Short mmCIF file of C-alpha atoms in Angstrom, two decimals:
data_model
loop_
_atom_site.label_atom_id
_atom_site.label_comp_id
_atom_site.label_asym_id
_atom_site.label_seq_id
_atom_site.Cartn_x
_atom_site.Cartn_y
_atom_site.Cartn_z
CA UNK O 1 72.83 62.32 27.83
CA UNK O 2 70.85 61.66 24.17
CA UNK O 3 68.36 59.35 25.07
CA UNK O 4 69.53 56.78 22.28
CA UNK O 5 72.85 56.27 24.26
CA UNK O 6 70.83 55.97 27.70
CA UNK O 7 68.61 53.23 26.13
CA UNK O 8 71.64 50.87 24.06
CA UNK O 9 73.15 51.35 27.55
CA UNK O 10 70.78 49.62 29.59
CA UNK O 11 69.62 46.91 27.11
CA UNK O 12 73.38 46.05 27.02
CA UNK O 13 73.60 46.15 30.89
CA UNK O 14 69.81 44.09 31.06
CA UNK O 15 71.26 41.89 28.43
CA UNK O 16 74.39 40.58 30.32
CA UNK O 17 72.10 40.36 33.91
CA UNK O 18 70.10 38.17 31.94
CA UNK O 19 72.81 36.13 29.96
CA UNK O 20 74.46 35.71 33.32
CA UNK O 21 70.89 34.20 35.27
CA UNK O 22 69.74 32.38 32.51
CA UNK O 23 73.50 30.96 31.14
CA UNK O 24 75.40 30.56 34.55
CA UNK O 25 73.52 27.27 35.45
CA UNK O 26 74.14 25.50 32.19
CA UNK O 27 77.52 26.82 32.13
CA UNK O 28 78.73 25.52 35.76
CA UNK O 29 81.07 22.44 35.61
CA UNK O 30 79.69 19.74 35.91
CA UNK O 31 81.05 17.27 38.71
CA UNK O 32 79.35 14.06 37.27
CA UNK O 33 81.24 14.61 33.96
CA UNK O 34 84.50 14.96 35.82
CA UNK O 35 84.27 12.06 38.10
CA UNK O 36 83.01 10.07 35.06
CA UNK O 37 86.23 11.17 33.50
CA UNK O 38 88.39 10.38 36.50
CA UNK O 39 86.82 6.98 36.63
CA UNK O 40 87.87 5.80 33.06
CA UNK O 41 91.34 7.38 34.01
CA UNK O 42 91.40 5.69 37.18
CA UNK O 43 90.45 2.33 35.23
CA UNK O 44 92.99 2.78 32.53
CA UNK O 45 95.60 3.35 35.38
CA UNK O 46 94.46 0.21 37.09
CA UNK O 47 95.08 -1.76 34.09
CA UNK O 48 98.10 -0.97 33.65
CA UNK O 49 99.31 -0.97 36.86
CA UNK O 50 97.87 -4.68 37.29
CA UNK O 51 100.21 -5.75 33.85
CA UNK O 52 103.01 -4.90 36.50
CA UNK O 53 102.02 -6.93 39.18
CA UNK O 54 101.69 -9.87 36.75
CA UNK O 55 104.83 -9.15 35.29
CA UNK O 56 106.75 -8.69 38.51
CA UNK O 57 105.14 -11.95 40.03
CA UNK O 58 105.77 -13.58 36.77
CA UNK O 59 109.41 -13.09 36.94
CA UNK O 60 109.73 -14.10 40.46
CA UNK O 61 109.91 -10.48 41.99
CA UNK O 62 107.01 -11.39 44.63
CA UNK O 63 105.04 -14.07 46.25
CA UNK O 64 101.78 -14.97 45.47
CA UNK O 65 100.53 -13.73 48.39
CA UNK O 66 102.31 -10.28 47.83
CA UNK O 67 100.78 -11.00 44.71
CA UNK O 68 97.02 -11.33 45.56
CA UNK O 69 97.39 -8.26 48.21
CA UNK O 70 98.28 -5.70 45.80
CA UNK O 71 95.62 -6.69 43.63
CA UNK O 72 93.01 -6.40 46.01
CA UNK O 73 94.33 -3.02 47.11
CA UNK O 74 93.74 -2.11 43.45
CA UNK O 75 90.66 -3.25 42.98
CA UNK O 76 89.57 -1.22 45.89
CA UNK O 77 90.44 1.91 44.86
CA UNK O 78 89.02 1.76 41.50
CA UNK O 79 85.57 0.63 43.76
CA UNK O 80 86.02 3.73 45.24
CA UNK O 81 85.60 5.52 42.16
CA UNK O 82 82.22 4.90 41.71
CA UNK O 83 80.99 6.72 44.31
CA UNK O 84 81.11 10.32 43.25
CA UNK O 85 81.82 11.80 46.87
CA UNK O 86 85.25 9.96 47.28
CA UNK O 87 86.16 10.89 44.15
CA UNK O 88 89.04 13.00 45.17
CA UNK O 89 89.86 10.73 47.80
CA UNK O 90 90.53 7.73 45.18
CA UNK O 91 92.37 10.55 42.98
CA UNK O 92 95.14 11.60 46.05
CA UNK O 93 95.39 7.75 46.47
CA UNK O 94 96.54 7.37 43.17
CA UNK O 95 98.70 10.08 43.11
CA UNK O 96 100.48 8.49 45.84
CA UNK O 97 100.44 4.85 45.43
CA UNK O 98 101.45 5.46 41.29
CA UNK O 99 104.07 8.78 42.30
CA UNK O 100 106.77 6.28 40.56
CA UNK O 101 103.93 6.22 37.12
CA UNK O 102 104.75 10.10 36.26
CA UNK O 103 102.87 9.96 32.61
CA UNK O 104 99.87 8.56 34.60
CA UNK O 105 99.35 11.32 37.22
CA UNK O 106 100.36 13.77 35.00
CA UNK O 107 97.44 12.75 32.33
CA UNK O 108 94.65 12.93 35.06
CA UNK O 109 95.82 16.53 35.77
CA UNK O 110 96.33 17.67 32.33
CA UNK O 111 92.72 16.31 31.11
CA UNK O 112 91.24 18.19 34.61
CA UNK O 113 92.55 21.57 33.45
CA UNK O 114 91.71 21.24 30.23
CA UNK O 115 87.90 20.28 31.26
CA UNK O 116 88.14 23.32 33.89
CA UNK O 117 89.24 25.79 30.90
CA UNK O 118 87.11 24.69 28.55
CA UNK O 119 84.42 24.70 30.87
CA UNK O 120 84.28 27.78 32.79
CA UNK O 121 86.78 29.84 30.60
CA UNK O 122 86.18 29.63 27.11
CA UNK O 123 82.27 28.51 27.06
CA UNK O 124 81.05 31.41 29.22
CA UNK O 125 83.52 33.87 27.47
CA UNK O 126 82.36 33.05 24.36
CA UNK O 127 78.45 32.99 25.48
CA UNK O 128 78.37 36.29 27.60
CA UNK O 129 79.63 38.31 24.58
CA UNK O 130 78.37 36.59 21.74
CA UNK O 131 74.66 36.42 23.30
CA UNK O 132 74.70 40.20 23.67
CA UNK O 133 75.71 41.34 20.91
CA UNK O 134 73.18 39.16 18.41
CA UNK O 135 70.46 40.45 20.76
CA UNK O 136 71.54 44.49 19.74
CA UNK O 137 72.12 42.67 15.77
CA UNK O 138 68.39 41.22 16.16
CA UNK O 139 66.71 44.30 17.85
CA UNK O 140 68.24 47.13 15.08
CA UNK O 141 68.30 44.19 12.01
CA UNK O 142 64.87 42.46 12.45
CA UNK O 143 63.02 46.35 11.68
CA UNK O 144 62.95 50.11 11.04
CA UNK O 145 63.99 51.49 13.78
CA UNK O 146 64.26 55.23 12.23
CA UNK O 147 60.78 56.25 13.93
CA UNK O 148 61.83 55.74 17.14
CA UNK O 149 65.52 56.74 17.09
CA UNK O 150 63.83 60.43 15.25
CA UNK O 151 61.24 60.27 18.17
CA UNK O 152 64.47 60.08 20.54
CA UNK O 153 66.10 62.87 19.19
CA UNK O 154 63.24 64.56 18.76
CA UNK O 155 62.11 64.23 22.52
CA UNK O 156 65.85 65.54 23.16
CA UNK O 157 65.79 68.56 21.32
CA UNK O 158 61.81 69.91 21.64
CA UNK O 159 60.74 67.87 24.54
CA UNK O 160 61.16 70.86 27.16
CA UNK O 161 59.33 73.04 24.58
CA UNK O 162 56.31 70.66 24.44
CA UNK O 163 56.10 70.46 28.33
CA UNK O 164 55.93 74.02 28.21
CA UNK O 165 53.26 74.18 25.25
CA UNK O 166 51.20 72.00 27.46
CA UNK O 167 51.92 73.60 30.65
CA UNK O 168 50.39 77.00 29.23
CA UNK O 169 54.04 78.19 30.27
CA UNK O 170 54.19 79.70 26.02
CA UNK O 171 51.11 79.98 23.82
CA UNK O 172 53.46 79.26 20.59
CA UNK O 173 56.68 77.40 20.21
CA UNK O 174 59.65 78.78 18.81
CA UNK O 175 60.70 79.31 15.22
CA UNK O 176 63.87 76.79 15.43
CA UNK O 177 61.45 74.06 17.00
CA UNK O 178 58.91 74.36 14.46
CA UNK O 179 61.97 73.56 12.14
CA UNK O 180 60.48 69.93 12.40
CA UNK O 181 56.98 69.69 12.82
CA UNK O 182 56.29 66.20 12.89
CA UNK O 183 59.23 65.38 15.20
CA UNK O 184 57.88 69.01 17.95
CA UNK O 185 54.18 67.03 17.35
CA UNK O 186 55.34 63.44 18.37
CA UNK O 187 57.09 64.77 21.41
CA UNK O 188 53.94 66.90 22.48
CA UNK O 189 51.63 63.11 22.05
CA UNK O 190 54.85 61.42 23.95
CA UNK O 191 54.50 64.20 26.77
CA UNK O 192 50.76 63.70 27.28
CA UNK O 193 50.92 60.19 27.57
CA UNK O 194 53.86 60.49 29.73
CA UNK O 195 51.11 62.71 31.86
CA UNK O 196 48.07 60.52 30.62
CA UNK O 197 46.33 61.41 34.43
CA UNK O 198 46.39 65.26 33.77
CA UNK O 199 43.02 66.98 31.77
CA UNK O 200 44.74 69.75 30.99
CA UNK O 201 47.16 68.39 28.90
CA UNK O 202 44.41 66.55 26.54
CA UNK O 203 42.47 69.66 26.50
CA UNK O 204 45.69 71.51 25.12
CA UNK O 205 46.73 69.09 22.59
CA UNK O 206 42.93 68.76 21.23
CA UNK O 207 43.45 72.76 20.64
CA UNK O 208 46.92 71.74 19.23
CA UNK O 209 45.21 69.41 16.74
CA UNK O 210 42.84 71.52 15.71
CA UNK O 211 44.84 74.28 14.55
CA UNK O 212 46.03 71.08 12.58
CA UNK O 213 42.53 70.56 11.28
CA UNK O 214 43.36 66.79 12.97
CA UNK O 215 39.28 67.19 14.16
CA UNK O 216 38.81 63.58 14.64
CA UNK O 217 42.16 63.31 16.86
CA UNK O 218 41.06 66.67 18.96
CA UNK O 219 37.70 65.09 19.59
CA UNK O 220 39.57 61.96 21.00
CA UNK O 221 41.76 64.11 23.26
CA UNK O 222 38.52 65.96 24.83
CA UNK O 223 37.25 62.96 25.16
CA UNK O 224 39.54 62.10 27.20
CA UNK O 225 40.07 65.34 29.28
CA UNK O 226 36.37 65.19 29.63
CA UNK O 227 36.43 61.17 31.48
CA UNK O 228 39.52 62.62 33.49
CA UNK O 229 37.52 65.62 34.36
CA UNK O 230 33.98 65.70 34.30
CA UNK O 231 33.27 68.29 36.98
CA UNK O 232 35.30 70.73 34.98
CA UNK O 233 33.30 73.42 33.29
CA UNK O 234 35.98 74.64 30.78
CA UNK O 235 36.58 71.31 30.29
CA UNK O 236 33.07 70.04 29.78
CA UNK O 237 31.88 72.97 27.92
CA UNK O 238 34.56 72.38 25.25
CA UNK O 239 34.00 69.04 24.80
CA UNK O 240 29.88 69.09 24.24
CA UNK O 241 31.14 72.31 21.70
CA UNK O 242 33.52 70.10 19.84
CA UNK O 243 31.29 67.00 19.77
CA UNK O 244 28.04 69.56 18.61
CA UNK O 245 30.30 70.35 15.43
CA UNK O 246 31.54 67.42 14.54
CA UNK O 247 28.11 65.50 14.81
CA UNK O 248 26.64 68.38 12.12
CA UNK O 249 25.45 70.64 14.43
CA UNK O 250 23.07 67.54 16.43
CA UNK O 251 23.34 66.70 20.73
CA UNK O 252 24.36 63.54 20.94
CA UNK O 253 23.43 62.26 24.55
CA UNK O 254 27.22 62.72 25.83
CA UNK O 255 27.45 65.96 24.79
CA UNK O 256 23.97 66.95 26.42
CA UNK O 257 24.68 65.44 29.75
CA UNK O 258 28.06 67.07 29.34
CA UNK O 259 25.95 70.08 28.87
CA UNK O 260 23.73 69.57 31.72
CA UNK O 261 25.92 68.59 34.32
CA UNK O 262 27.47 72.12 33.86
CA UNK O 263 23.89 74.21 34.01
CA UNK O 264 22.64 72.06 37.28
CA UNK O 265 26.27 73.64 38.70
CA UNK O 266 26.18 76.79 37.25
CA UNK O 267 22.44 77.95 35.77
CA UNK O 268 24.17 81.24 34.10
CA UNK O 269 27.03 79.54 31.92
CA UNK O 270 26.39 81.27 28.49
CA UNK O 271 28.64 79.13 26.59
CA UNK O 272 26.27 75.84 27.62
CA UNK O 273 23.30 77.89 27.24
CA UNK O 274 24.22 78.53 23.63
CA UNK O 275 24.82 75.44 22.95
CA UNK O 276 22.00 74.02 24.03
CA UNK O 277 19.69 76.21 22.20
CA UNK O 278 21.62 75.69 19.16
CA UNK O 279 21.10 72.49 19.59
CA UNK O 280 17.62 71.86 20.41
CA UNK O 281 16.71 74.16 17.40
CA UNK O 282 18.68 71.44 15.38
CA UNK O 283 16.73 68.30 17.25
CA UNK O 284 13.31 70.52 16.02
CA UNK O 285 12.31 71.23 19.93
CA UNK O 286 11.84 75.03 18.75
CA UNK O 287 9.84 75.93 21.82
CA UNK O 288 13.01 74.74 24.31
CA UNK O 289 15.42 76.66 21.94
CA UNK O 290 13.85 79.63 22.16
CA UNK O 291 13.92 79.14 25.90
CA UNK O 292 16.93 78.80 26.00
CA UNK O 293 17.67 82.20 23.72
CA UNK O 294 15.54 83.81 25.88
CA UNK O 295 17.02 83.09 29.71
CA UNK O 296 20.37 83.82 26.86
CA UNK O 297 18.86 87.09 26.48
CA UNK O 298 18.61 88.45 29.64
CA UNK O 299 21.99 86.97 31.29
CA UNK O 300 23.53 89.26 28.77
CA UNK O 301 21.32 92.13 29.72
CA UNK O 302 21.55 91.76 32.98
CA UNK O 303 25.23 92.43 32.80
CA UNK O 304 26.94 96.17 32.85
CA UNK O 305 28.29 97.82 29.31
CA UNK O 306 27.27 97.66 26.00
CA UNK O 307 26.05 94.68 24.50
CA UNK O 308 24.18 95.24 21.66
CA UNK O 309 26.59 93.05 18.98
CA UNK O 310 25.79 89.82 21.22
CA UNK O 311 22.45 90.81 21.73
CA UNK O 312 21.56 91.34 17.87
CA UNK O 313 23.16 87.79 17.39
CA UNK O 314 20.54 86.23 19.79
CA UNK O 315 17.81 87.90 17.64
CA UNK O 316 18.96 86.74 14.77
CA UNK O 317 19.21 82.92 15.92
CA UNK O 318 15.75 83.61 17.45
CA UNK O 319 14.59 84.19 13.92
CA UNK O 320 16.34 81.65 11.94
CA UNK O 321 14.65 79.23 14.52
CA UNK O 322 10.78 80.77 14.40
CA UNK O 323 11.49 80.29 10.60
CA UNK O 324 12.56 76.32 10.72
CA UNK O 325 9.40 76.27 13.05
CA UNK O 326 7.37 77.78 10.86
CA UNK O 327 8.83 75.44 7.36
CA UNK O 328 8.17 72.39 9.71
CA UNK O 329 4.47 73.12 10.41
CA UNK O 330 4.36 74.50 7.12
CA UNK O 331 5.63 70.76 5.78
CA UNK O 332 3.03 69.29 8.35
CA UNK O 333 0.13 70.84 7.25
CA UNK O 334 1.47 70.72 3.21
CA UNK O 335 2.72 67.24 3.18
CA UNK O 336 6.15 68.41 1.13
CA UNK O 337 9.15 66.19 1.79
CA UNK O 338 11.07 67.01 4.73
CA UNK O 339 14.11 68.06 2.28
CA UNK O 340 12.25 71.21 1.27
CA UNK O 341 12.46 74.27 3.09
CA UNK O 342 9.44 76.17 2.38
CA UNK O 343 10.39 79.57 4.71
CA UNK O 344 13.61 79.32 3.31
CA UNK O 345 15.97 82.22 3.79
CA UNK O 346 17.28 84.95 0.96
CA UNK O 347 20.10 82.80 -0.31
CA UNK O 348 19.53 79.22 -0.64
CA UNK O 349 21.69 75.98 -2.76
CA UNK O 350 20.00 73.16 -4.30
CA UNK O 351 22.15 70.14 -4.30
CA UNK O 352 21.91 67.18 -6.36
CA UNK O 353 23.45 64.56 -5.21
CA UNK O 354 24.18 61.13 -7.61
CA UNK O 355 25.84 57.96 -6.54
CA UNK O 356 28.39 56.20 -8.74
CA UNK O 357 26.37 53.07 -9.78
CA UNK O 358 29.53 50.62 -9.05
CA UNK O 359 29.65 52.07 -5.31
CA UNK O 360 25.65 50.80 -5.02
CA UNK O 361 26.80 47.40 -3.17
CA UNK O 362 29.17 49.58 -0.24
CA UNK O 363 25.65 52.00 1.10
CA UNK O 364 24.35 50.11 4.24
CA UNK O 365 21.20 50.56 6.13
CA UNK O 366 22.94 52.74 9.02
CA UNK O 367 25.11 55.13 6.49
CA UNK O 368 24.52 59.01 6.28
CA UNK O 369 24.44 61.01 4.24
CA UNK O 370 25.77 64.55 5.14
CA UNK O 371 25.84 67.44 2.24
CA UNK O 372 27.81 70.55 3.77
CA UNK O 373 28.40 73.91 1.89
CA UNK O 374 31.69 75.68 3.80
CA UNK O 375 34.67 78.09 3.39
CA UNK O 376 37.29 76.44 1.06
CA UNK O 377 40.05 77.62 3.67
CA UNK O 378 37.95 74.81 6.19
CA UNK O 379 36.41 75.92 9.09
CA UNK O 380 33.17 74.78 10.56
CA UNK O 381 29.95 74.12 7.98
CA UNK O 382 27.91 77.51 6.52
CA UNK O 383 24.81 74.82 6.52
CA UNK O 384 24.76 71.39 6.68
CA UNK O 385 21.85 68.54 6.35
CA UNK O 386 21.81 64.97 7.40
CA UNK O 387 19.98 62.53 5.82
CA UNK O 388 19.80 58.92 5.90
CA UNK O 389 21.81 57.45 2.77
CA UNK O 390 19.13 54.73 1.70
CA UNK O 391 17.08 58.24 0.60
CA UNK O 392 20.03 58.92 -2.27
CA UNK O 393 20.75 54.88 -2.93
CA UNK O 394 17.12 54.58 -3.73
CA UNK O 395 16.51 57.84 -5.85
CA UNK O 396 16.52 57.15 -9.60
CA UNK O 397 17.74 60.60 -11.19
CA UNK O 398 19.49 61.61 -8.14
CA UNK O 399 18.44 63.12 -4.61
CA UNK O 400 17.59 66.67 -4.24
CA UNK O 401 18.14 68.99 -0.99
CA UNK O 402 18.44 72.62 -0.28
CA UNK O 403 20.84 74.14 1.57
CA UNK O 404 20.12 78.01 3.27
CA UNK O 405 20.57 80.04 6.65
CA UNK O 406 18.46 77.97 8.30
CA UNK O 407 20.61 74.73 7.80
CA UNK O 408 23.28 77.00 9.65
CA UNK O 409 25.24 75.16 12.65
CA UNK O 410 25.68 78.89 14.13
CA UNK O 411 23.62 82.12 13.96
CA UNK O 412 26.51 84.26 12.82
CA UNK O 413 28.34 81.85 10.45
CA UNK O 414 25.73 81.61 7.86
CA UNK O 415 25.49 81.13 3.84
CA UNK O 416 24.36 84.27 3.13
CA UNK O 417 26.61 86.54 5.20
CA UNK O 418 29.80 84.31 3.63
CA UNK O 419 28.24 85.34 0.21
CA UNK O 420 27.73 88.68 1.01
CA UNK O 421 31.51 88.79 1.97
CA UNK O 422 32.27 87.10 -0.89
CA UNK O 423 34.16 84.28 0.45
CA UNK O 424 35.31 81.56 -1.77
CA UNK O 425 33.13 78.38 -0.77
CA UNK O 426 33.03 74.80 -2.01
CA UNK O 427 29.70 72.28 -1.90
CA UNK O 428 30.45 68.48 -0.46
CA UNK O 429 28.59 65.31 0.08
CA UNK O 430 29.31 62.63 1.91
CA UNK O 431 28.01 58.92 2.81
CA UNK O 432 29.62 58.30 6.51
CA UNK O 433 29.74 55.03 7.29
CA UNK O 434 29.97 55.94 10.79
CA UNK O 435 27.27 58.34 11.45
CA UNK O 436 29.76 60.99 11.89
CA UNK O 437 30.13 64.54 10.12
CA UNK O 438 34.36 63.74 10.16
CA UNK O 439 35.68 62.31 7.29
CA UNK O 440 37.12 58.44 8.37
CA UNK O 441 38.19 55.43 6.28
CA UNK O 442 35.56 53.90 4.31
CA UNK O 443 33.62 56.57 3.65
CA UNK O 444 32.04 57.12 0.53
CA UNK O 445 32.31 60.56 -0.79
CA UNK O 446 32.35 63.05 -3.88
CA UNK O 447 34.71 65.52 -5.31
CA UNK O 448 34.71 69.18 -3.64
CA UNK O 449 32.55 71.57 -6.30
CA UNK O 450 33.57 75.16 -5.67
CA UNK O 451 30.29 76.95 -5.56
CA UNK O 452 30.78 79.58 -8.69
CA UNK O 453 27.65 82.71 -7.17
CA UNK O 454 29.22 85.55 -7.74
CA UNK O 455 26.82 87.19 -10.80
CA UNK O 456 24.36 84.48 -10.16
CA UNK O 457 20.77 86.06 -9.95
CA UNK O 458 18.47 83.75 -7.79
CA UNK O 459 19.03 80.29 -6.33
CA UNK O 460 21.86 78.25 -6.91
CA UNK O 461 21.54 74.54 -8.52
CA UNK O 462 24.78 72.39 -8.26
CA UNK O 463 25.27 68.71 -9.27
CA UNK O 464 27.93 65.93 -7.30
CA UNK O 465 28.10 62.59 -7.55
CA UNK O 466 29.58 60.57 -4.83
CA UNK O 467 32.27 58.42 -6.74
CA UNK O 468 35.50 57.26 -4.52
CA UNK O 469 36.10 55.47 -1.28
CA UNK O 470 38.06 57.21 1.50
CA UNK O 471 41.04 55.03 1.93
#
């Protein structure tokens, strides 16, 4: 049954339970009101009952003492009415003693039937369907409701195909249910946070998201895998890679305990190995990262068949990070800015970076600034440099850095080899307000500048200026 049908069923059914618990009290009769009524009926009956007794003994049809006992009589049974619990009693009384007054009688039970309709018929008829149906009015009336009604039918027609997705039951979905991508994506989120306890799930729909380049999002959904499932190495391992990327190629300290956690329980995980070499090459701890390439190194050795590809890749990382050792002490023992590469590799970009005068006011002490140089189809930086953003709000004719190989986030995804393969690549800079290498609201940030190198003899000299707001 289409889940839109299940749900207007059961706020119609919760509706009424309620209308009924909430409306029955007010709309039971009320015996205080009737009495009352039968009181002033009873009076007016008395009344005119008494005119006959005055009339009678006024034309001689009784004594005085006849009289004077009828009236008494009278008198108490209208006392009785005034007590609510013999009510009924004074009412059969009446009915008897005034059987010959037809009109009377017949008034008291006309106005009680009318009191009991309007009452208990009419009121709660009225209430019990009018109450429902402005509450289904109000609830489609006071709002859109097409998001959710899509998400419905959405959830009815791909929601088996996203439990399987996440399940690992299919690695892609079918054509007809990529028909509607937004609506096969909401039901996958919906599915996970039906599941919200399993890791698994996260960890697929952070690969999900980044196939959608949805980086930020992904990172989130690792996250959480990764608090779900700490202990996990796949899971771990992931997260500390995805975190490494999207923090420009830096160890935060999650990511390193992440990192660490997995070594102290396995010593001879490559994947954390890598990373952490990577990493403490980026942090300038050269010695540790060339530890690390090293124990690396003979894992891989270690192991049967031929693996000459992944050992030349460890040689080459070992170089690009005895050259950033060797431009540090250089810059030591020189004094050159820390922006300057001296042992720069073959291909190198020199960035200029200017900052829209009328954005001055929106750079804060804390912002970054990160200038990347990467593939235009996206992907993850060819080099990438951090810098504090004070540096470029406080230079007067703009803030120069140099981009090469050794700015590289990994040892086989560099500048040069993308050049060499002639890849179409585009230069950006960035002001995060976040500290972050993703792109979020508020950031400050210039217009991509494909990088034109193709002919170019030397070094390459480009110019941005950071001039719009990331809404």
């Amino acid at each position: 049954m289409p889940t839109l049908v299940i749900f207007v069923a059961l706020a119609i059914i919760l509706t009424l339970v309620l209308a009924v618990i909430v409306l029955m009290p007010w709309l039971r009769v009320d015996k205080s009101a009737q009495n009352n009524q039968l009181i002033v009926l009873n009076i007016e009956v008395f009344k005119e009952r008494l005119e006959e007794l005055k009339a009678d003994y006024n034309l001689g049809g009784m004594s005085e003492a006849e009289f004077k006992t009828q009236k008494t009589e009278l008198e108490r049974q209208l006392l009785l009415a005034s007590d609510d619990k013999n009510s009924l009693i004074l009412d059969d009384n009446l009915d008897t003693d005034l059987a010959h007054n037809g009109h009377s009688s017949s008034a008291i039970a006309k106005a009680q039937r009318e009191q009991r309709f309007t009452r208990s018929a009419k009121a709660r008829l009225t209430i019990l369907i009018c109450v429902p149906i402005l509450m289904i009015m109000a609830y489609f009336l006071s709002g859109d409701r097409t998001a959710v009604t899509n998400l419905w039918q959405a959830q009815d027609k791909v929601g088996q195909v996203a439990d399987d997705l996440l399940t690992g039951k299919i690695d892609a979905p079918p054509e007809w249910a990529t028909e509607d991508s937004i609506g096969l994506m909401g039901a996958i989120q919906t599915n996970v946070h039906h599941h919200a306890y399993d890791p698994m799930r996260w960890m697929r729909l952070a690969d999900i998201l980044m196939a959608f380049e949805a980086n930020d999002q992904a990172l989130e959904a690792q996250s959480r895998a990764y608090r779900l499932s700490p202990e996990d190495e796949e899971v771990a391992v992931a997260y500390a890679q995805t975190k490494f990327f999207t923090s420009g190629g830096m160890l935060d300290s999650s990511s390193r305990e992440a990192l660490q956690n997995v070594l102290r329980k396995n010593p001879e995980h490559q994947g954390a190995q890598m990373l952490m070499a990577m990493g403490e090459a980026r942090s300038g701890n050269y010695e540790q990262a060339q530890a690390w390439v090293e124990r690396l190194r003979q894992g891989i050795a270690a192991r049967d068949g031929d693996h000459s590809e992944a050992l030349n890749s460890l040689n080459e990382l070992s170089r690009n990070i005895a050259q950033q050792q060797q431009a540090a002490l250089q810059a030591q023992t020189s004094g050159a800015k820390s922006t300057t590469d001296s042992a720069a590799s073959a291909q190198s970009v020199a960035v200029t970076v200017t900052l829209n005068k009328s954005l001055d006011s929106m750079v804060a002490p804390s912002d970054i600034l990160f200038v990347t140089v990467q593939e235009a189809t996206g992907g993850a930086p060819l080099a990438v440099k951090r810098v504090p953003a004070t540096q470029l709000s406080s230079a007067v004719s703009g803030f120069n850095i140099e981009l090469n190989d050794n700015d590289a986030m990994m040892p086989t995804h560099t500048l040069s080899k993308a050049m060499a393969e002639g890849k179409s690549l585009v230069v950006k800079a960035r002001i995060s307000k976040s500290g972050q290498a993703m792109t979020a609201s508020g950031d400050l940030e210039a217009t991509d500048l494909p990088l034109e190198y193709q002919g170019v003899a030397g070094d390459l000299k480009v110019a941005l200026e950071i001039n719009k707001q990331v809404p």
